[in-house]
Each structure stands twice: as structure tokens, then as C-alpha cells.
Coordinates of C-alpha atoms and ligand atoms in Angstrom, one line a residue:
Chain A
M1481 CA 161.0 46.5 82.6
E1482 CA 159.2 45.4 79.4
L1483 CA 160.1 47.8 76.5
I1484 CA 156.8 48.6 74.3
S1485 CA 156.6 50.4 71.0
P1486 CA 155.3 53.5 70.8
T1487 CA 152.4 52.7 68.6
D1488 CA 151.7 50.3 71.4
F1489 CA 152.0 52.8 74.0
A1490 CA 149.5 55.6 72.0
K1491 CA 147.0 53.0 71.7
E1492 CA 147.1 52.3 74.7
K1493 CA 146.6 55.5 76.3
V1494 CA 144.3 56.9 73.5
L1495 CA 142.1 53.5 74.9
A1496 CA 142.8 54.5 78.5
V1497 CA 141.0 58.2 77.6
Q1498 CA 138.3 56.5 75.6
E1499 CA 137.0 54.3 78.7
Y1500 CA 137.7 57.4 80.8
A1501 CA 135.3 59.6 78.8
L1502 CA 133.1 56.4 78.8
L1503 CA 132.9 56.1 82.4
S1504 CA 132.0 60.0 83.0
A1505 CA 129.5 59.8 80.4
H1506 CA 128.0 56.1 82.3
A1507 CA 128.1 58.6 85.6
I1508 CA 126.0 61.6 84.4
A1509 CA 123.6 59.4 82.1
N1510 CA 122.9 57.6 85.7
L1511 CA 121.9 60.6 87.3
F1512 CA 118.5 60.3 85.1
R1513 CA 117.7 56.1 86.2
Q1514 CA 116.3 54.5 89.0
P1515 CA 117.8 54.0 91.5
R1516 CA 119.2 57.1 92.5
Y1517 CA 121.6 56.4 95.6
F1518 CA 120.3 59.4 97.9
A1519 CA 122.1 57.7 100.8
D1520 CA 125.5 57.6 98.9
I1521 CA 125.5 60.7 98.0
V1522 CA 124.6 61.8 101.7
Q1523 CA 127.1 60.0 102.6
Q1524 CA 130.0 61.0 100.3
A1525 CA 129.1 64.7 100.6
D1526 CA 129.5 64.5 104.5
F1527 CA 133.0 63.0 103.8
I1528 CA 133.3 64.7 101.1
G1529 CA 132.4 68.8 102.8
F1530 CA 132.5 68.1 106.1
G1531 CA 135.9 66.6 106.1
S1532 CA 137.6 68.9 103.7
L1533 CA 136.2 71.9 105.8
P1534 CA 139.8 72.2 108.4
I1535 CA 142.0 71.9 104.9
V1536 CA 140.0 74.6 102.6
V1537 CA 139.6 77.2 105.5
L1538 CA 143.5 77.1 106.2
T1539 CA 144.0 77.0 102.8
G1540 CA 142.3 79.9 102.2
F1541 CA 143.1 81.8 104.5
F1542 CA 146.8 81.8 104.2
T1543 CA 146.9 82.1 100.7
G1544 CA 144.6 85.1 100.8
A1545 CA 146.9 86.1 103.5
V1546 CA 150.1 86.0 101.9
L1547 CA 148.1 87.0 98.5
A1548 CA 148.0 91.0 100.2
L1549 CA 151.6 90.6 101.9
N1550 CA 153.2 90.2 98.4
S1551 CA 151.0 92.7 96.2
A1552 CA 151.2 95.4 99.1
S1553 CA 155.3 95.4 99.0
T1554 CA 155.0 96.1 95.0
L1555 CA 151.4 98.7 95.3
Q1556 CA 153.3 100.5 98.1
K1557 CA 156.5 101.3 95.1
F1558 CA 153.7 103.2 93.4
G1559 CA 152.0 104.5 96.4
S1560 CA 148.5 102.7 95.7
L1561 CA 148.1 100.5 98.8
T1562 CA 144.9 101.0 98.5
L1563 CA 144.0 99.0 95.7
I1564 CA 145.3 95.9 97.9
A1565 CA 142.1 94.4 98.4
Q1566 CA 140.6 94.9 95.0
L1567 CA 143.7 92.5 94.2
V1568 CA 143.4 90.0 97.0
S1569 CA 139.0 89.8 96.0
V1570 CA 139.6 89.3 92.1
G1571 CA 142.4 86.9 92.4
M1572 CA 141.0 85.2 95.3
V1573 CA 137.6 84.7 93.5
T1574 CA 138.4 84.0 90.0
E1575 CA 142.0 82.1 90.1
L1576 CA 143.0 81.1 93.7
G1577 CA 140.3 80.0 95.7
P1578 CA 138.7 77.8 92.9
V1579 CA 142.8 76.3 92.0
L1580 CA 143.8 76.1 94.9
T1581 CA 140.0 74.1 96.5
G1582 CA 140.4 71.9 93.5
L1583 CA 143.8 70.9 94.1
M1584 CA 143.6 70.4 98.0
I1585 CA 140.2 68.7 97.2
A1586 CA 142.0 66.3 94.8
G1587 CA 144.7 65.4 97.0
R1588 CA 142.3 64.6 99.6
N1589 CA 139.3 62.8 97.9
S1590 CA 141.2 61.8 94.5
S1591 CA 143.4 59.6 96.4
G1592 CA 140.6 58.3 98.5
M1593 CA 138.5 57.2 96.2
A1594 CA 141.3 55.9 94.1
S1595 CA 142.2 53.4 96.8
E1596 CA 139.0 52.8 97.9
L1597 CA 137.4 51.9 94.6
G1598 CA 141.0 49.9 94.1
S1599 CA 141.2 48.0 97.0
M1600 CA 137.3 46.8 95.7
V1601 CA 138.9 45.7 92.7
V1602 CA 142.0 43.5 93.7
T1603 CA 139.3 41.7 95.9
E1604 CA 137.0 41.1 93.6
Q1605 CA 134.2 43.6 95.5
I1606 CA 133.6 45.6 92.4
D1607 CA 132.5 41.6 90.7
A1608 CA 130.8 40.7 93.3
M1609 CA 128.3 44.3 93.5
R1610 CA 127.5 42.9 89.6
A1611 CA 127.6 39.7 90.1
L1612 CA 124.5 40.6 93.0
G1613 CA 122.9 42.5 90.6
T1614 CA 124.3 45.9 91.3
N1615 CA 126.0 48.5 88.9
P1616 CA 129.3 49.6 90.6
I1617 CA 129.0 53.1 88.2
K1618 CA 125.6 53.5 89.8
K1619 CA 126.2 52.8 93.4
L1620 CA 129.8 54.4 94.1
V1621 CA 130.9 56.3 90.8
T1622 CA 127.7 58.6 90.6
P1623 CA 127.3 59.7 93.7
R1624 CA 130.8 60.3 94.5
V1625 CA 130.7 62.5 91.7
V1626 CA 127.0 64.1 92.5
S1627 CA 128.4 64.9 96.1
T1628 CA 132.4 66.1 94.8
V1629 CA 130.5 68.9 92.4
F1630 CA 128.0 69.8 95.2
M1631 CA 130.6 70.0 97.8
L1632 CA 133.0 71.8 95.8
F1633 CA 131.2 74.6 94.9
F1634 CA 130.2 75.2 98.4
L1635 CA 133.8 74.8 99.8
T1636 CA 135.2 76.9 96.8
I1637 CA 133.2 79.9 98.1
I1638 CA 134.3 79.0 101.8
S1639 CA 137.5 79.3 101.0
D1640 CA 137.1 82.4 98.8
L1641 CA 135.8 84.4 101.7
L1642 CA 138.1 83.3 104.1
G1643 CA 140.7 84.7 101.7
L1644 CA 139.3 87.5 101.4
F1645 CA 139.1 87.6 105.3
G1646 CA 143.0 86.7 105.4
G1647 CA 143.7 89.5 103.8
A1648 CA 142.0 91.7 105.2
V1649 CA 143.7 90.4 108.8
I1650 CA 147.4 91.3 106.9
S1651 CA 146.0 94.8 105.2
H1652 CA 145.0 96.2 108.7
L1653 CA 147.5 94.5 111.2
V1654 CA 150.6 95.2 109.0
Y1655 CA 149.6 98.0 106.6
A1656 CA 146.7 99.8 109.0
I1657 CA 144.3 99.5 105.8
D1658 CA 140.2 100.7 107.6
W1659 CA 138.4 97.4 107.9
H1660 CA 135.6 98.8 106.5
Q1661 CA 137.4 100.3 103.5
Y1662 CA 138.5 96.8 102.7
W1663 CA 135.1 95.1 102.6
T1664 CA 134.0 98.1 100.5
S1665 CA 136.5 98.3 97.8
A1666 CA 136.4 93.8 98.3
W1667 CA 133.3 93.8 97.2
Q1668 CA 133.0 96.6 94.5
A1669 CA 136.1 95.2 92.9
L1670 CA 133.4 92.3 91.9
A1671 CA 131.5 92.0 88.5
F1672 CA 129.5 89.7 87.6
R1673 CA 131.9 87.9 85.3
D1674 CA 134.5 87.0 88.0
V1675 CA 132.1 86.1 90.5
F1676 CA 130.6 83.8 87.5
T1677 CA 134.0 82.3 86.2
G1678 CA 134.7 81.8 90.2
L1679 CA 131.9 79.6 90.5
V1680 CA 131.8 78.3 87.4
K1681 CA 135.7 76.4 87.7
P1682 CA 134.4 74.4 90.8
L1683 CA 132.3 72.6 89.1
L1684 CA 134.4 71.5 86.6
F1685 CA 136.7 70.7 89.3
G1686 CA 134.7 68.8 90.9
F1687 CA 133.8 66.8 88.2
I1688 CA 137.6 66.0 87.4
V1689 CA 138.1 65.0 90.5
S1690 CA 135.6 62.4 91.3
T1691 CA 135.8 61.1 87.9
I1692 CA 139.5 60.9 87.6
G1693 CA 139.3 59.0 91.4
C1694 CA 137.1 56.9 90.1
Y1695 CA 138.7 55.9 87.0
Y1696 CA 142.0 54.9 88.3
G1697 CA 140.6 53.3 91.1
L1698 CA 138.2 51.0 89.0
S1699 CA 141.4 50.7 86.8
A1700 CA 143.5 49.4 89.3
R1701 CA 145.2 46.0 88.7
G1702 CA 147.6 44.1 90.4
G1703 CA 147.3 44.1 93.9
T1704 CA 148.3 46.5 96.7
Q1705 CA 151.1 47.8 94.7
G1706 CA 148.7 48.5 91.6
V1707 CA 146.1 50.0 94.6
G1708 CA 149.2 52.3 95.2
R1709 CA 149.7 53.1 92.0
A1710 CA 146.5 54.3 91.1
T1711 CA 146.1 56.4 94.0
T1712 CA 149.3 58.4 93.0
Q1713 CA 148.5 58.8 89.9
A1714 CA 144.9 59.8 90.2
V1715 CA 146.3 62.6 92.5
V1716 CA 148.9 63.3 89.9
A1717 CA 146.4 63.6 86.7
A1718 CA 143.7 65.3 88.5
S1719 CA 146.2 68.1 89.8
V1720 CA 147.5 68.7 86.3
L1721 CA 143.9 68.4 84.5
I1722 CA 142.9 71.3 87.1
L1723 CA 145.4 73.7 86.2
A1724 CA 144.9 72.6 82.5
V1725 CA 141.4 73.0 82.1
D1726 CA 141.5 76.3 84.0
L1727 CA 143.5 78.0 81.4
F1728 CA 141.2 77.0 79.2
A1729 CA 137.9 77.7 80.9
T1730 CA 139.8 81.2 82.2
K1731 CA 140.3 81.6 78.0
L1732 CA 136.9 80.4 77.1
L1733 CA 134.7 82.3 79.7
M1734 CA 136.8 85.6 78.7
A1735 CA 135.8 85.5 75.4
I1736 CA 132.5 84.5 76.2
L1737 CA 132.1 87.6 79.1
G1738 CA 134.9 89.9 77.6
N1739 CA 137.7 91.0 79.1
R1740 CA 138.3 93.1 82.4
Chain B
M1115 CA 124.8 8.0 112.5
A1116 CA 123.8 5.1 110.9
A1117 CA 121.3 5.5 108.0
P1118 CA 117.8 4.7 109.2
P1119 CA 117.4 1.5 107.1
I1120 CA 113.9 2.0 104.9
A1121 CA 112.2 4.3 105.7
I1122 CA 114.1 7.1 103.4
E1123 CA 111.8 8.9 100.8
L1124 CA 114.7 10.2 98.9
P1125 CA 114.7 13.8 98.3
V1126 CA 116.0 13.3 94.8
K1127 CA 113.8 12.0 92.1
F1128 CA 115.9 13.4 89.7
S1129 CA 116.5 12.9 86.1
R1130 CA 118.7 14.3 83.8
E1131 CA 117.5 13.5 80.8
S1132 CA 114.1 15.0 81.3
A1133 CA 115.3 18.3 82.9
S1134 CA 115.8 21.0 81.0
P1135 CA 119.0 22.5 80.8
V1136 CA 119.5 25.7 83.1
I1137 CA 123.0 26.5 82.2
V1138 CA 124.4 25.9 78.5
F1139 CA 128.0 25.9 77.3
E1140 CA 128.3 25.5 73.9
N1141 CA 131.9 25.8 72.4
V1142 CA 133.0 28.4 74.4
S1143 CA 136.8 29.5 74.6
I1144 CA 138.3 32.2 76.5
A1145 CA 141.9 33.4 76.6
F1146 CA 144.1 36.1 78.4
E1147 CA 146.9 37.5 76.9
D1148 CA 147.0 35.3 74.0
K1149 CA 147.2 32.2 76.8
P1150 CA 144.4 29.5 76.4
V1151 CA 142.6 29.1 79.0
L1152 CA 139.3 27.7 78.0
D1153 CA 139.6 25.8 75.2
G1154 CA 136.1 24.9 73.1
I1155 CA 134.1 23.5 75.9
S1156 CA 130.5 22.7 75.9
F1157 CA 128.7 21.3 78.7
K1158 CA 124.8 21.0 80.6
L1159 CA 123.7 21.3 84.1
A1160 CA 120.5 20.8 84.0
K1161 CA 117.5 21.8 86.1
G1162 CA 118.3 20.6 90.2
E1163 CA 121.5 19.1 89.4
T1164 CA 124.6 20.0 90.9
K1165 CA 127.6 19.7 88.7
A1166 CA 130.8 19.4 90.6
I1167 CA 134.3 21.1 88.8
F1168 CA 138.1 19.3 89.6
G1169 CA 141.2 20.7 87.8
V1170 CA 144.2 21.7 89.0
A1171 CA 145.1 25.1 90.0
G1172 CA 145.2 27.5 87.2
S1173 CA 143.1 25.4 84.8
G1174 CA 140.2 27.8 84.2
K1175 CA 137.6 26.7 86.6
S1176 CA 136.9 30.5 88.4
T1177 CA 137.1 31.6 84.9
L1178 CA 134.0 29.1 84.5
L1179 CA 131.8 30.5 86.8
K1180 CA 132.5 34.2 85.8
L1181 CA 131.8 33.5 82.4
A1182 CA 128.5 31.9 83.6
L1183 CA 127.7 34.7 85.3
G1184 CA 128.7 37.3 82.3
L1185 CA 131.6 38.8 84.8
I1186 CA 133.6 38.4 81.5
K1187 CA 133.1 37.5 77.9
P1188 CA 133.9 34.8 76.0
D1189 CA 136.5 35.1 73.3
S1190 CA 134.2 32.4 71.5
G1191 CA 131.0 30.3 71.6
S1192 CA 127.7 31.3 73.5
I1193 CA 126.3 30.8 76.5
Y1194 CA 122.9 30.6 77.6
V1195 CA 122.1 30.9 81.4
L1196 CA 117.8 30.2 81.9
G1197 CA 117.2 29.9 77.9
E1198 CA 118.9 33.5 77.7
D1199 CA 122.2 34.1 75.7
I1200 CA 124.0 36.1 77.9
V1201 CA 127.3 36.3 75.7
Q1202 CA 125.1 39.1 73.2
K1203 CA 123.7 41.1 76.4
S1204 CA 124.8 44.5 77.5
E1205 CA 125.9 44.6 80.8
E1206 CA 122.2 46.5 81.8
E1207 CA 120.4 43.6 81.1
L1208 CA 122.6 41.1 82.6
F1209 CA 122.1 42.8 86.1
E1210 CA 118.5 41.6 85.8
L1211 CA 119.0 37.9 84.8
R1212 CA 122.0 37.9 87.6
R1213 CA 119.3 38.1 90.3
K1214 CA 118.5 34.9 89.4
V1215 CA 121.8 33.7 90.1
G1216 CA 123.8 33.3 92.9
I1217 CA 127.7 33.3 93.3
V1218 CA 130.2 32.2 96.7
F1219 CA 133.4 33.8 95.7
Q1220 CA 136.8 31.7 95.8
E1221 CA 137.5 34.7 98.3
S1222 CA 134.5 35.3 99.8
A1223 CA 134.6 38.9 98.1
L1224 CA 132.3 40.5 101.1
F1225 CA 132.1 44.1 101.0
D1226 CA 134.4 44.8 103.7
S1227 CA 133.4 48.4 104.4
L1228 CA 129.9 47.3 105.8
T1229 CA 128.8 45.1 108.4
V1230 CA 127.8 41.0 108.0
R1231 CA 123.9 42.2 108.3
E1232 CA 124.3 45.0 105.5
N1233 CA 126.5 42.3 103.4
V1234 CA 123.4 39.4 103.5
A1235 CA 121.2 42.0 103.1
F1236 CA 123.0 43.6 100.1
R1237 CA 120.6 42.3 97.3
L1238 CA 117.5 43.0 99.7
L1239 CA 118.6 46.3 100.1
E1240 CA 118.7 47.5 96.4
E1241 CA 115.1 46.2 95.9
G1242 CA 114.6 49.3 97.3
H1243 CA 110.9 48.7 98.2
I1244 CA 111.0 45.9 100.8
S1245 CA 110.3 47.1 104.6
E1246 CA 112.9 47.4 107.3
S1247 CA 111.6 44.2 109.5
E1248 CA 111.3 42.0 106.8
I1249 CA 114.9 42.2 105.8
E1250 CA 115.7 42.2 109.1
R1251 CA 114.1 38.7 109.1
R1252 CA 115.0 37.7 105.9
V1253 CA 118.7 38.4 107.1
R1254 CA 118.0 36.3 110.8
E1255 CA 117.0 33.0 108.3
A1256 CA 119.6 33.6 106.0
L1257 CA 122.3 33.7 108.6
S1258 CA 120.2 31.0 110.6
F1259 CA 121.0 28.9 107.6
V1260 CA 124.5 29.2 107.7
E1261 CA 124.9 29.0 111.8
L1262 CA 125.8 32.4 112.0
E1263 CA 123.2 34.3 114.0
N1264 CA 125.6 36.3 116.5
T1265 CA 127.9 37.8 113.9
V1266 CA 125.5 40.6 112.2
D1267 CA 126.9 43.5 113.5
L1268 CA 130.6 42.6 113.1
F1269 CA 132.7 43.6 109.8
P1270 CA 134.0 40.8 108.0
S1271 CA 137.7 41.6 109.1
E1272 CA 136.5 40.4 112.4
L1273 CA 135.2 37.0 111.2
S1274 CA 137.7 33.9 110.4
G1275 CA 137.9 32.4 106.8
G1276 CA 135.8 29.6 107.2
M1277 CA 132.6 32.5 108.9
R1278 CA 133.5 34.5 105.7
R1279 CA 132.1 31.5 103.9
R1280 CA 129.7 31.2 105.3
V1281 CA 128.6 34.2 105.3
A1282 CA 129.3 34.7 101.1
I1283 CA 126.9 31.5 101.2
A1284 CA 124.0 33.4 103.2
R1285 CA 124.5 36.8 101.3
A1286 CA 123.9 34.4 97.5
I1287 CA 121.2 32.7 98.8
I1288 CA 118.7 35.3 100.7
T1289 CA 116.9 36.1 97.7
E1290 CA 116.4 31.7 96.9
P1291 CA 118.1 31.7 93.2
E1292 CA 117.4 29.5 91.0
I1293 CA 121.3 28.7 90.2
L1294 CA 123.9 29.0 92.7
L1295 CA 127.8 29.3 92.0
Y1296 CA 130.7 28.0 94.6
D1297 CA 134.0 28.8 94.0
S1298 CA 135.8 26.4 96.2
P1299 CA 133.4 26.5 99.2
T1300 CA 136.1 24.5 101.2
A1301 CA 139.1 25.6 100.2
G1302 CA 142.2 26.1 102.9
L1303 CA 139.1 24.7 106.0
D1304 CA 139.9 22.1 108.6
P1305 CA 137.8 19.0 107.9
V1306 CA 135.1 20.1 110.8
T1307 CA 134.7 23.2 109.0
S1308 CA 134.3 22.2 105.9
T1309 CA 131.9 19.1 106.4
T1310 CA 129.5 22.1 107.6
I1311 CA 129.5 23.8 104.4
V1312 CA 129.4 20.6 102.7
E1313 CA 126.2 20.0 105.0
L1314 CA 124.8 23.4 103.6
I1315 CA 125.2 23.0 100.1
V1316 CA 123.6 19.1 100.4
K1317 CA 121.2 21.5 102.2
Q1318 CA 120.3 23.7 99.9
R1319 CA 120.6 21.1 96.9
D1320 CA 117.5 19.0 98.6
V1321 CA 115.8 21.1 100.4
Y1322 CA 115.6 23.9 98.0
K1323 CA 116.2 22.0 94.5
T1324 CA 118.8 24.5 94.1
S1325 CA 120.5 24.1 90.3
S1326 CA 124.6 24.5 91.0
L1327 CA 128.4 24.5 89.5
L1328 CA 130.5 24.1 92.4
V1329 CA 133.8 24.3 91.7
T1330 CA 136.1 22.1 94.3
H1331 CA 139.5 20.9 95.0
R1332 CA 138.6 18.3 97.6
L1333 CA 137.1 15.1 96.0
Q1334 CA 136.2 13.8 98.9
D1335 CA 133.4 16.8 99.5
A1336 CA 132.0 16.0 96.4
F1337 CA 132.0 12.2 97.0
T1338 CA 130.5 13.2 100.3
M1339 CA 128.0 14.9 98.5
A1340 CA 127.3 12.2 96.0
S1341 CA 126.6 9.7 99.1
H1342 CA 124.5 11.7 101.3
Y1343 CA 121.1 13.6 101.2
F1344 CA 119.6 16.2 103.5
D1345 CA 117.3 15.0 106.7
P1346 CA 115.2 18.2 107.7
K1347 CA 113.9 16.3 110.4
T1348 CA 117.8 16.0 112.1
N1349 CA 118.6 19.3 110.1
H1350 CA 121.8 17.0 109.2
M1351 CA 122.7 15.5 106.1
Q1352 CA 122.2 11.5 106.5
P1353 CA 124.4 8.4 104.2
L1354 CA 122.6 7.2 101.6
P1355 CA 122.0 3.4 101.3
P1356 CA 124.2 2.7 98.4
A1357 CA 121.0 1.4 96.2
A1358 CA 120.3 5.1 95.7
I1359 CA 123.1 6.3 95.0
P1360 CA 122.7 6.7 91.5
D1361 CA 120.0 8.7 91.7
V1362 CA 121.8 11.7 93.7
P1363 CA 121.4 14.4 91.0
I1364 CA 125.5 15.7 91.3
C1365 CA 127.6 14.6 88.5
F1366 CA 131.7 15.4 88.0
L1367 CA 133.5 17.5 85.4
L1368 CA 137.3 17.3 85.0
L1369 CA 139.2 20.3 83.2
R1370 CA 142.2 19.9 82.2
D1371 CA 144.2 22.2 79.8
G1372 CA 141.6 24.2 79.0
K1373 CA 139.9 21.0 77.9
I1374 CA 136.8 18.6 79.5
I1375 CA 138.2 15.5 79.8
F1376 CA 135.4 13.8 81.9
D1377 CA 131.4 14.6 82.6
G1378 CA 130.1 12.3 83.9
S1379 CA 128.2 10.4 87.0
V1380 CA 130.2 9.1 90.4
K1381 CA 129.6 5.7 89.1
D1382 CA 130.9 6.8 85.5
L1383 CA 134.2 8.4 87.4
A1384 CA 135.5 5.7 89.4
E1385 CA 135.3 3.1 86.2
S1386 CA 137.1 5.5 84.6
K1387 CA 140.2 4.1 82.5
D1388 CA 141.9 7.4 81.6
E1389 CA 145.5 7.6 83.5
Y1390 CA 145.1 11.0 84.5
I1391 CA 141.4 10.7 85.9
R1392 CA 142.6 7.6 87.7
E1393 CA 145.4 9.2 89.1
Y1394 CA 143.4 12.6 90.2
I1395 CA 140.8 10.5 91.9
S1396 CA 143.3 8.2 93.8
Ligands
ATP403 N1 141.7 38.6 85.0 C1 143.3 37.5 84.6 N2 143.9 38.1 83.4 C2 144.8 37.2 83.3 N3 144.9 36.2 83.2 C3 143.7 35.7 83.7 C4 143.0 36.7 85.0 N4 141.9 35.6 85.7 C5 142.4 34.5 85.4 N5 143.6 34.2 84.6 C6 144.4 32.9 84.3 O1 143.3 32.2 83.7 C7 144.0 30.6 84.4 C8 143.0 30.4 85.0 O2 142.7 30.8 86.1 P1 141.4 30.8 87.5 O3 141.1 31.8 88.4 O4 140.4 30.4 86.6 O5 141.7 29.2 87.6 P2 141.2 28.2 88.9 O6 141.4 27.0 87.8 O7 140.3 29.1 89.2 O8 142.7 28.3 89.6 P3 142.4 27.7 91.1 O9 142.3 26.7 91.4 O10 144.2 28.0 91.9 O11 141.5 28.6 91.7 C9 145.6 31.3 85.3 O12 146.6 30.7 84.5 C10 145.2 33.0 85.4 O13 146.5 33.1 85.3
MG404 MG1 139.9 29.4 91.4

């Protein structure tokens, strides 16, 4: 392998960030320009939304269930097992629902977008599209961003609900907590800021998943191997970025909305 | 089939000097990773003319076509297409201009997740305001031009290489562009299929008077184009009598080591004294 100097390496990274920022800006700017590709948006939404439903449902359910199981054993020591519903509900809605759904969609769709667009790059289909007078960012990237943001929002809500349900099942079956009591306290535990935080995050994550997937796809070089590399890098980058942005978004929203 | 002796109305009344240029390269240079590929090349493509571009593999022929469409930008020099300076234009402005230019890529570059119909109709669908029946009619027409009407519902992966090339041609011509760029349309094909494609290019040249740049490895294809005309009555190309050959709007351009070492007519090429050229055409 060829060694590159640290300055070249740094330049390369800065350039990549700049290109990524440009792509994201264009993707958003194209929302306000004709033509708008509604058919492509719907097609992507169907693929991302309904296609991801099974994994989101399963992730939500099992996370909620295991969250209940883990916290129950701690809560039991302090004799406050009734708090279990509140713990599950706040934990799911503010943190685990958005982050895990985001990570799942990153694994499924960042990679999908990177490999699809990457293959189009290496087989000159992107050049062909430009040659035919169509802007590939408008035609390919913008619809993916729009539908991912939109769908991740709803998928997260589904995941939250399934998480609460998973917690309820465990609480009821293992700890014999009353069904009705669980749902009442789960509902009452949620303040406006929890719900707000939990619904802002999927918007950010959806944007990250789609723009990162498209960016790595469009910058794929070097044949099938390059496409494979772009795919893996997209998943890694999107996942790390989701976790990092989650931290900052949480801190920022806390500062704005006040601590619990 | 023998040429009808006298009754040919020459399809091409063409004078290179009077025709205005549709593509102009002025001193264009480009390098990839410090390796110069094109080094200060200048040429003109006249309206209605076909320019056949030759050169060994890697001599920059595909690069030249991509430059002509603004898909890549030169390091220096100017390129004018239909009178517009494309080096200075932004990508957004180029989309407009590219609607008047068709290109057939070396590897066809069909959209592999779209059917043949959607591929060919791509430009019309993008226009957004053309009715479905009109699109269907024009797709059929373009596909019948390349004799592939019965493949509309297939995917590109279900076609042979030669069929893909022809679909790519149909996709390029559907909006009747003023300029066509063909990148090695006959490479790696059997003689029968490549003759079909040569015939299509001649038809486009003689019937629609399209200006074109044609990259090819097969000298013999270019010679066929230089010595035949398209007869709409028989729907085939016919050989021209020797006296008419100089009037055919075709010329040759030979690239070597990033420079143009020849740019002229068939006759000039045949009479060239340059050793490399002699070797190339022999
Ligand atoms: N995107 C690119 N990045 C780096 N180098 C490139 C790129 N495109 C072309 N080249 C280089 O430019 C040179 C010319 O390439 P080009 O594809 O124009 O050749 P060509 O004349 O079309 O060859 P062929 O007859 O095999 O199709 C080659 O040496 C190639 O390595
Ligand atoms: Mg080439």
C-alpha cells in the first residue's frame, strides 16, 4: 500500500467533508426546484418504510422487553417495581427508539443506497443520466432524503410503541404488574420535552442515513470492489454519526427545553 | 446489391467550408493524475458532418467525447458546442444544452433497473409534459429504427451486447438531437451486427443530417461510411459511385500521444506519407 503524508490525508478528509456538505445542500435546495420527482419519492418511501417494518417492529419489541427485564431487577432491590413503566417509556421514547431505529435503517438503507448509486457510478449510468440532461442529485438523492426522513419519523413512532408493548408483556407476565396500571403510568411519565426530543431525532437520523448512503455511493471508485467498500463505509459512517449527533442533539435539546 | 448506375440523387450536398461548426475544440488539454491524456488539441466539427476518431486504446477518445458533453472539464482550453462555451457553464446550465446532444457510451450505460421502454423513453419522461400515447409512439418509432420493437418489456441484462448498443442508440436519438456522439458502437461485435449499426449511423447522417463524432477502432467501418449512402427506398445503405465519394460528409481524425496527428478527408488519409498513419491504416 502506498503511504500518504499526513497533510495530504488531512486535505483529503477536509475535501470529503466539504463535498458531503455540498451534496447535502444541493439535495435540500432541489426540494424547491422543478421538476419534483413524486413517483420516485413514493417508490423509495415504499421500499424504505414498508420494507423496514419487520425489523423495526422486532427491534422495538425486544428492546422494550429487555429494558423492562433489566431495570426491573434493579428496581426490585429498592422496592419500587412500579416505576418500571416510566423507565421503559422515557427510555424508549427519548433514546432507544430513535437511536436503534436509526441504526437499523442505517444498516439496511445506507448500504442499499451506497451500493445502488455506487454501481450506477461504476457502470457510467450516472454519467449517462447527466448526458441525458437529468440532474442525478435531483433525481436520485433528493427523493431518497425526503422519503427516509419522512419514513424514519413514523418508523420511530412504531418502534416506540412496540417497545412499550414489549415492556408491558414482560411486566405483566414476569412481574405481574397490572396491564392498565402499566399503560397509565407509562403515558403519564412522558413530558412534552421527551416526546419532542424523541421526534426531532429521527428527522436528523433520517437525513444522516440518506445523505451518507448517497454520498458514499456517488463517490465510489474502482469497480465492484469499490462499490463494496463504499457500502461498508456508508454503514459505519452513518452509524457513528447517528450516535455522535444523538449526544449533541440530546445536550442541545436539554439546554433549550430544560432538564428533567 | 449493385448500385443503381445514374439515378442516384446524392443524399449529401455538403461543403465543409460553408457549414457552421457545431463543435469546436481550441487548444484543449486534460491530464489524469499528472498523466497528460489530451495535450492542446484543436478541431472543428462542421454541421452535418461525421468525424471518425481513431487512436490506440487509451489514447483519450472516450475522454474527448466526455469533454464535448461537459461531463468532465478540461484543465485548459475552450470547447464550444452549438456556439456555446461549455467550459464556463455550470452543471445546471449544461443540462439544457445536453438535451440537444445524444451520446452512445462505450459500454452502453443503460439504466439496468429500468426496462428497455423506460430507458428509451427516459428523456421524454423527464420532460414531464408529453402524453403517454405520444411517448409510446415515439419509443416504438425509435426502437423500430434500430429494429428492436419486440424488446420493450425486457431489462437490459436480458439483451445481448449488440442489442444493448442498439437500445443505447435508440435512447440517444429519440429526441432527434442535433449532435450525436458515438463511442465505439461496433467494438467487439460480429461483422453482421456491426454492419447493422454502421447502417444505422449512415441512416442518421443521411436521413436526419445529424452532425456526429464517431469513435471507432475499426477503420473499415469508417471506410464503409465514407463510401455508402442511405437509400430510404430500400431501407438499406448502398455503395456510392467512386466519383461521388469525395462529397460524403465524413472526415477522419487520428489521435496519438495526446495530439491530433491527422485531421482530414479519406483521400488525404489514403495519400498520407506519415509512417505511423500508413501503418495504422494498412
Ligand atoms: N476518470 C479517470 N481517471 C483517471 N484516469 C482516466 C480516467 N478516464 C480516463 N483515464 C485515463 O485516460 C486515458 C484515456 O482514456 P480513454 O478512456 O479516453 O481512452 P480511449 O481512447 O477511449 O481508449 P479505448 O479505445 O480503450 O476505449 C487512459 O490512459 C485512462 O487511464
Ligand atoms: Mg474509450
